[in-house]
């Protein structure tokens, strides 16, 4: 029996796809290991230069630590830089679901295999996951590709066109996971809000079908753009007990001139008005975001505009990144690139601000009671509230879902007391 291990870099979609690979290989006689392996699979990321470096580092590490192993490299970095990748099997962002047949072919012929496609010309690669490494929460990939072409982003070039899994296939996959005991499902995609555009449906229609699945406790949307949050979608989220009261909405900049240069397709007025609508319809919702600082042309004045706007919105948490110049994007050719030291300083300022927002939101929820899906590891019981507050339960519980009263904030998490068992 050949052994294998998988390294995963990057986003929730990559996590899902790696879980699929693990499941397919395990079902076909291969043995997952954390030790030296016969087959090493690296599912790569290329969203930033750092991602590229990490991908290359792990590929080199796999060669050194697993002498004689079959090296398989897949994902965004191999899609973009396949001519630079040294591996026995190279897969881009199509044919990951064919991992078993590709390994069979390699084991017979002992010849290098490369599967790279023009992703503007392919359909959705249907993947149906049967289990997940976590026992109570699972990701489900509903969509692939992006056509937004933000000027800083390489992803449309490595993920291709918008393509979606059918509602029937999504519902079947989630139903199977729920029947296996999974309580919370996180919908993931490269551009989740544009789900269904290619198959004459929408994310709202999908959600209306999902919430009808028996015994599904909670569904989360991994990320969505501000201009895709229609009033009817917000009404659905507000009125459903199953859809989590948390939205991750990328802002990227709080300066209108930078948003325009980024090709973000909204301005701060639109963003703030929509946030106001969201909070009116869904009180105590958690709204988190992504932010890029140091984009070309971002002066001190424009950065202060962003800080001022952040103080208007008051997100629960901000995931902040210094702008990373990506060859092949429009922004890489822009003038007025920002000094790296300035970018690092701006990142620090935003991290500090984010910590203040996070602490304030957590404290505002102390004394409230929420049902959480239990996650156990290293003898610690944790979980997330519907509005995505990470909770440490101060006692052991033997159920998958428990009602918890939030008691105090401790090290960026909240300690809660289990007060009622919700499900056996």
Coordinates of C-alpha atoms in Angstrom, one line a residue, residues 75-251:
X75 CA -3.3 24.5 -7.8
X76 CA -2.8 28.2 -8.6
X77 CA 1.0 28.4 -8.5
X78 CA 1.3 25.4 -10.8
X79 CA -1.4 26.8 -13.1
X80 CA 0.6 30.1 -13.4
X81 CA 4.2 28.9 -13.3
X82 CA 3.9 25.3 -14.6
X83 CA 7.0 25.7 -16.7
X84 CA 9.0 26.5 -13.6
X85 CA 7.6 23.6 -11.5
X86 CA 9.8 20.5 -10.9
X87 CA 7.4 17.7 -10.2
X88 CA 6.4 14.3 -11.6
X89 CA 2.8 15.2 -12.0
X90 CA 1.8 18.9 -12.6
X91 CA -1.9 19.8 -12.4
X92 CA -3.3 23.3 -12.6
X93 CA -6.9 24.1 -11.5
X94 CA -8.5 21.4 -13.5
X95 CA -8.3 17.6 -13.1
X96 CA -7.6 17.5 -9.4
X97 CA -10.5 15.1 -9.2
X98 CA -8.6 12.8 -11.6
X99 CA -5.7 12.3 -9.1
X100 CA -6.2 8.5 -8.9
X101 CA -6.1 7.9 -12.7
X102 CA -3.2 10.3 -13.0
X103 CA -1.2 8.4 -10.4
X104 CA -2.2 5.1 -12.1
X105 CA -0.8 6.4 -15.4
X106 CA 2.4 7.6 -13.8
X107 CA 3.0 4.3 -11.9
X108 CA 2.6 2.4 -15.2
X109 CA 4.6 4.6 -17.6
X110 CA 7.0 6.4 -15.2
X111 CA 6.7 9.5 -17.4
X112 CA 6.1 13.1 -16.2
X113 CA 2.5 14.2 -16.6
X114 CA 1.4 17.8 -17.1
X115 CA -2.3 18.8 -17.2
X116 CA -2.7 22.6 -17.8
X117 CA -5.8 24.0 -19.5
X118 CA -7.1 27.3 -20.7
X119 CA -9.6 27.9 -17.8
X120 CA -11.6 30.3 -19.8
X121 CA -12.8 27.4 -21.9
X122 CA -13.6 24.7 -19.3
X123 CA -16.8 23.9 -17.4
X124 CA -17.2 23.4 -13.7
X125 CA -15.2 20.4 -12.4
X126 CA -17.8 18.7 -10.3
X127 CA -16.4 17.6 -6.9
X128 CA -18.5 15.8 -4.3
X129 CA -16.8 15.4 -0.9
X130 CA -17.8 12.6 1.4
X131 CA -16.1 13.6 4.6
X132 CA -13.9 16.3 6.1
X133 CA -11.0 16.2 8.6
X134 CA -13.0 18.2 11.0
X135 CA -15.9 16.2 12.4
X136 CA -18.6 18.8 12.8
X137 CA -17.9 21.5 10.2
X138 CA -17.2 21.1 6.5
X139 CA -16.5 23.3 3.5
X140 CA -18.5 22.8 0.3
X141 CA -17.2 24.3 -3.0
X142 CA -20.1 25.8 -4.9
X143 CA -18.3 27.9 -7.5
X144 CA -15.0 28.5 -9.3
X145 CA -13.4 31.3 -11.3
X146 CA -13.6 35.1 -11.2
X147 CA -14.1 37.8 -13.8
X148 CA -13.8 40.9 -11.6
X149 CA -10.2 41.6 -12.8
X150 CA -9.3 43.8 -9.9
X151 CA -6.1 45.5 -11.0
X152 CA -3.9 43.9 -8.2
X153 CA -5.2 40.4 -8.5
X154 CA -3.8 37.4 -10.4
X155 CA -6.7 35.0 -9.5
X156 CA -8.9 35.5 -12.6
X157 CA -5.9 34.4 -14.7
X158 CA -5.3 31.2 -12.7
X159 CA -8.9 30.2 -11.8
X160 CA -10.6 31.1 -15.1
X161 CA -14.1 32.0 -15.9
X162 CA -17.2 31.9 -13.6
X163 CA -18.6 28.4 -13.3
X164 CA -20.9 26.9 -10.8
X165 CA -22.0 23.6 -9.3
X166 CA -25.7 22.9 -9.9
X167 CA -28.1 23.5 -7.1
X168 CA -29.1 19.8 -7.2
X169 CA -25.4 18.7 -6.8
X170 CA -24.8 21.2 -3.9
X171 CA -27.9 20.1 -2.1
X172 CA -27.0 16.4 -2.5
X173 CA -23.5 17.0 -1.3
X174 CA -24.6 18.9 1.8
X175 CA -27.4 16.4 2.5
X176 CA -24.9 13.6 2.5
X177 CA -22.6 15.5 4.8
X178 CA -25.4 16.3 7.2
X179 CA -26.4 12.6 7.2
X180 CA -22.9 11.8 8.2
X181 CA -23.1 14.1 11.2
X182 CA -21.8 17.4 10.0
X183 CA -23.6 20.3 11.6
X184 CA -22.2 23.4 10.0
X185 CA -21.4 23.9 6.3
X186 CA -19.3 26.7 4.9
X187 CA -20.0 27.6 1.3
X188 CA -16.8 28.4 -0.5
X189 CA -15.9 29.7 -3.9
X190 CA -13.5 32.0 -5.7
X191 CA -16.2 34.6 -6.2
X192 CA -19.1 33.2 -4.2
X193 CA -21.5 36.0 -4.7
X194 CA -21.6 35.3 -8.5
X195 CA -22.6 31.8 -7.9
X196 CA -25.1 30.6 -10.6
X197 CA -24.7 33.4 -13.1
X198 CA -23.5 30.9 -15.7
X199 CA -26.4 28.4 -15.0
X200 CA -29.3 30.9 -14.8
X201 CA -29.6 30.9 -11.0
X202 CA -28.2 32.8 -8.0
X203 CA -26.7 32.4 -4.5
X204 CA -30.1 33.4 -3.1
X205 CA -31.8 30.6 -4.9
X206 CA -29.2 28.2 -3.7
X207 CA -29.5 29.3 -0.1
X208 CA -33.3 28.9 -0.3
X209 CA -32.8 25.3 -1.3
X210 CA -30.1 24.6 1.2
X211 CA -32.0 25.8 4.3
X212 CA -34.7 23.2 3.5
X213 CA -32.2 20.3 4.1
X214 CA -33.4 18.3 7.2
X215 CA -31.2 18.5 10.3
X216 CA -28.8 21.1 8.9
X217 CA -27.9 23.3 11.8
X218 CA -26.0 26.1 10.2
X219 CA -24.8 27.4 6.9
X220 CA -22.1 30.1 6.4
X221 CA -21.1 32.1 3.4
X222 CA -17.3 32.3 3.3
X223 CA -17.0 35.7 1.5
X224 CA -19.2 38.0 -0.6
X225 CA -18.8 41.4 -2.3
X226 CA -20.8 44.4 -1.1
X227 CA -22.5 44.9 -4.5
X228 CA -23.8 41.3 -4.5
X229 CA -25.7 41.7 -1.2
X230 CA -29.2 42.4 -2.6
X231 CA -32.0 43.5 -0.3
X232 CA -33.8 40.2 -0.8
X233 CA -30.7 38.2 0.0
X234 CA -30.3 40.2 3.2
X235 CA -33.9 39.6 4.1
X236 CA -33.3 35.9 3.6
X237 CA -30.3 35.9 5.9
X238 CA -32.2 38.0 8.5
X239 CA -35.2 35.7 8.6
X240 CA -33.4 32.3 8.6
X241 CA -32.2 30.7 11.8
X242 CA -29.9 28.4 9.7
X243 CA -27.9 31.1 7.9
X244 CA -25.1 32.5 10.1
X245 CA -25.2 36.1 11.1
X246 CA -21.8 36.8 9.8
X247 CA -20.6 38.3 6.5
X248 CA -17.1 38.6 5.3
X249 CA -17.2 41.6 2.9
X250 CA -13.9 42.7 1.3
X251 CA -13.4 46.4 1.3

